[in-house]
PDB file of C-alpha atoms in Angstrom:
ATOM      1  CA  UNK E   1     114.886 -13.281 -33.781  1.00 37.00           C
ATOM      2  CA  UNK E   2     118.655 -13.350 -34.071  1.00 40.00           C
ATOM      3  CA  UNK E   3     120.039 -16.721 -32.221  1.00 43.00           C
ATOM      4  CA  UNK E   4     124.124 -17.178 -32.090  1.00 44.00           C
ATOM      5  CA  UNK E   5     125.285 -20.358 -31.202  1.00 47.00           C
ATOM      6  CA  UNK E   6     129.276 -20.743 -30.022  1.00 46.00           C
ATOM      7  CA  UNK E   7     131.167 -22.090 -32.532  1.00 47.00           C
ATOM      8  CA  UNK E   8     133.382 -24.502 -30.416  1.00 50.00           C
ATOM      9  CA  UNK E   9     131.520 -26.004 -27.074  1.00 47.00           C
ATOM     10  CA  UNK E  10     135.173 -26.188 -25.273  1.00 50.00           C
ATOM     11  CA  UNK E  11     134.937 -24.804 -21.418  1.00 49.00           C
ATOM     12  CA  UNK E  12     136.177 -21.682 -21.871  1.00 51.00           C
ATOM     13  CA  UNK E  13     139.115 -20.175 -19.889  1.00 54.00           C
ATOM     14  CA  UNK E  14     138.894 -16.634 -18.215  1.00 52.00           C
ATOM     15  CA  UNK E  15     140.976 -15.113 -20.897  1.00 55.00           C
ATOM     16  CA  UNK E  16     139.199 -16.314 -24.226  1.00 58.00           C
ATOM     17  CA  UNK E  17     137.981 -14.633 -28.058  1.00 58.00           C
ATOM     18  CA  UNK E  18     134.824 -16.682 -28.621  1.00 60.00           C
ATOM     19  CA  UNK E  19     133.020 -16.328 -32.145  1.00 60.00           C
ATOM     20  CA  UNK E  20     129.150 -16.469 -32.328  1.00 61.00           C
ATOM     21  CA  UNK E  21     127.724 -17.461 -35.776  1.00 62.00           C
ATOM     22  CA  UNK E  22     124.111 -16.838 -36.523  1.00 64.00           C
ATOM     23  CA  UNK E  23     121.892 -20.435 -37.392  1.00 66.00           C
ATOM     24  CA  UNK E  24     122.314 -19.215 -40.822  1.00 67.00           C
ATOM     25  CA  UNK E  25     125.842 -18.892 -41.034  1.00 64.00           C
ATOM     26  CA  UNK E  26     125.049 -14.768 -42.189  1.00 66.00           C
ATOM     27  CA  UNK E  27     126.351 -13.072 -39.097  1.00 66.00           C
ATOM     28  CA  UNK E  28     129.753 -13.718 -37.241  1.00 67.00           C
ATOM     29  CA  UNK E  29     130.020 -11.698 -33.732  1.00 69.00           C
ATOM     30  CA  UNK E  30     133.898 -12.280 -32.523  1.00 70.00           C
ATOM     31  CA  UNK E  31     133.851 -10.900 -29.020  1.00 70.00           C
ATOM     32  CA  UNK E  32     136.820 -11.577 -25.869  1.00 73.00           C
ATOM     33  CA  UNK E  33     135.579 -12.753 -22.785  1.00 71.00           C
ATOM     34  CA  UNK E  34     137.132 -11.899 -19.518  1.00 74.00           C
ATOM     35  CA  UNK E  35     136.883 -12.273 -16.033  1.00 72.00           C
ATOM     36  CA  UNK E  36     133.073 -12.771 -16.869  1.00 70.00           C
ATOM     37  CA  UNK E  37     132.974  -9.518 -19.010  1.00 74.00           C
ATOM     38  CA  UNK E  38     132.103  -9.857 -22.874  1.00 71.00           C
ATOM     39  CA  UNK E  39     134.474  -6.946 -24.609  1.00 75.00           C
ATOM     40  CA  UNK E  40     133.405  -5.776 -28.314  1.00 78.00           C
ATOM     41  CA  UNK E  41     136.133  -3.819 -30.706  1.00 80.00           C
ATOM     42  CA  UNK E  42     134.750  -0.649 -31.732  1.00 85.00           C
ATOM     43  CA  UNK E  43     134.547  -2.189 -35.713  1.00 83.00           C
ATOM     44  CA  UNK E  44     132.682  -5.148 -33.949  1.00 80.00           C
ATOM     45  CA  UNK E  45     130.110  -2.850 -31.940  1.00 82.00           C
ATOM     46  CA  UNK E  46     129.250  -0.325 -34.828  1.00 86.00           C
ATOM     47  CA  UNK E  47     128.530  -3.697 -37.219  1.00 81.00           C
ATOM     48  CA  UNK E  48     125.962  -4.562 -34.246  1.00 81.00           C
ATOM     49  CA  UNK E  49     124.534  -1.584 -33.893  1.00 85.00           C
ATOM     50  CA  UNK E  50     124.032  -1.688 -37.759  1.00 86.00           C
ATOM     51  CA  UNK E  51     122.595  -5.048 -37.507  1.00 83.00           C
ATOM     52  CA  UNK E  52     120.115  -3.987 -34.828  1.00 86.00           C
ATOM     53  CA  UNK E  53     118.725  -0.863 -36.406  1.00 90.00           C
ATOM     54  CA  UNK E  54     118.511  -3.655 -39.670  1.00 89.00           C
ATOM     55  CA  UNK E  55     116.412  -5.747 -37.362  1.00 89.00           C
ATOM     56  CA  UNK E  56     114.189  -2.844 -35.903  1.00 92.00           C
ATOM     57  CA  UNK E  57     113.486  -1.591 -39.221  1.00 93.00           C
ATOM     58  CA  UNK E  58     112.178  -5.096 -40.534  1.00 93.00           C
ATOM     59  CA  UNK E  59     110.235  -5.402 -37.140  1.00 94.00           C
ATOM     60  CA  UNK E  60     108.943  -1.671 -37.859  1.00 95.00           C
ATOM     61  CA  UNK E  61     107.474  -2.354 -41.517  1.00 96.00           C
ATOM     62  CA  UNK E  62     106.432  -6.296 -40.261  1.00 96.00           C
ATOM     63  CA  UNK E  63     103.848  -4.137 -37.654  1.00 96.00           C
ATOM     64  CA  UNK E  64     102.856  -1.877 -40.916  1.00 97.00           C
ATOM     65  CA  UNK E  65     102.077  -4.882 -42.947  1.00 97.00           C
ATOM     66  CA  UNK E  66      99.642  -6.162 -40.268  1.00 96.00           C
ATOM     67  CA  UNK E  67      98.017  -2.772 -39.198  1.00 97.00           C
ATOM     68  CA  UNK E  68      97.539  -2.248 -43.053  1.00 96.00           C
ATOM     69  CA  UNK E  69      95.894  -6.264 -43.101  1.00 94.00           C
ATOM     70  CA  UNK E  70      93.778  -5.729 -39.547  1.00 94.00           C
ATOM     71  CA  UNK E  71      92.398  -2.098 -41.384  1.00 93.00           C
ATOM     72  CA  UNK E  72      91.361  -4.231 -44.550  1.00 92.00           C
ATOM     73  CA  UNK E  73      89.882  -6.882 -42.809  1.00 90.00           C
ATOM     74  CA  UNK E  74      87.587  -4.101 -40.321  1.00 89.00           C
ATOM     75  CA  UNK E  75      86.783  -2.024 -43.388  1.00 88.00           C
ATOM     76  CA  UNK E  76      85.422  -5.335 -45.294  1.00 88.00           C
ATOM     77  CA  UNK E  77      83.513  -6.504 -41.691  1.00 77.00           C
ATOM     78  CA  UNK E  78      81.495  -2.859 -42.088  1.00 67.00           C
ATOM     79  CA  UNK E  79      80.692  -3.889 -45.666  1.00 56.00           C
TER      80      UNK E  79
END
């Protein structure tokens, strides 16, 4: 799971460029907040996007790994 925590905890004002930072400190999400509406640059939305399909992937071959483990451990129950 990806959590992003605000980097200042000021109120913020209806105009305002909040950054996000991953726990880690590996991912930086700079977004503009306005009128309650969260507005990406297009640079800033493909680098998501990349980082999601990242994340998917990893979640993809995580459900392989276990499949492959749960057919091991029914083939040795048979044995």
């Amino acid at each position: 799971m990806v959590h992003f925590t605000m980097d200042n905890d000021q109120n913020l004002e209806k105009n305002s460029i909040v950054l996000y930072t991953s726990d880690e400190g590996a991912a930086t999400v700079e977004v503009l907040l306005k009128d309650e509406t969260m507005w990406l640059t297009q640079k800033t939305m493909a680098q998501l996007d990349e980082l999601l399909e990242r994340i998917r992937e990893i979640r993809a071959s995580e459900r392989r790994f276990y499949q492959k483990i749960t057919d091991i451990y029914a083939q040795c129950s048979y044995d």
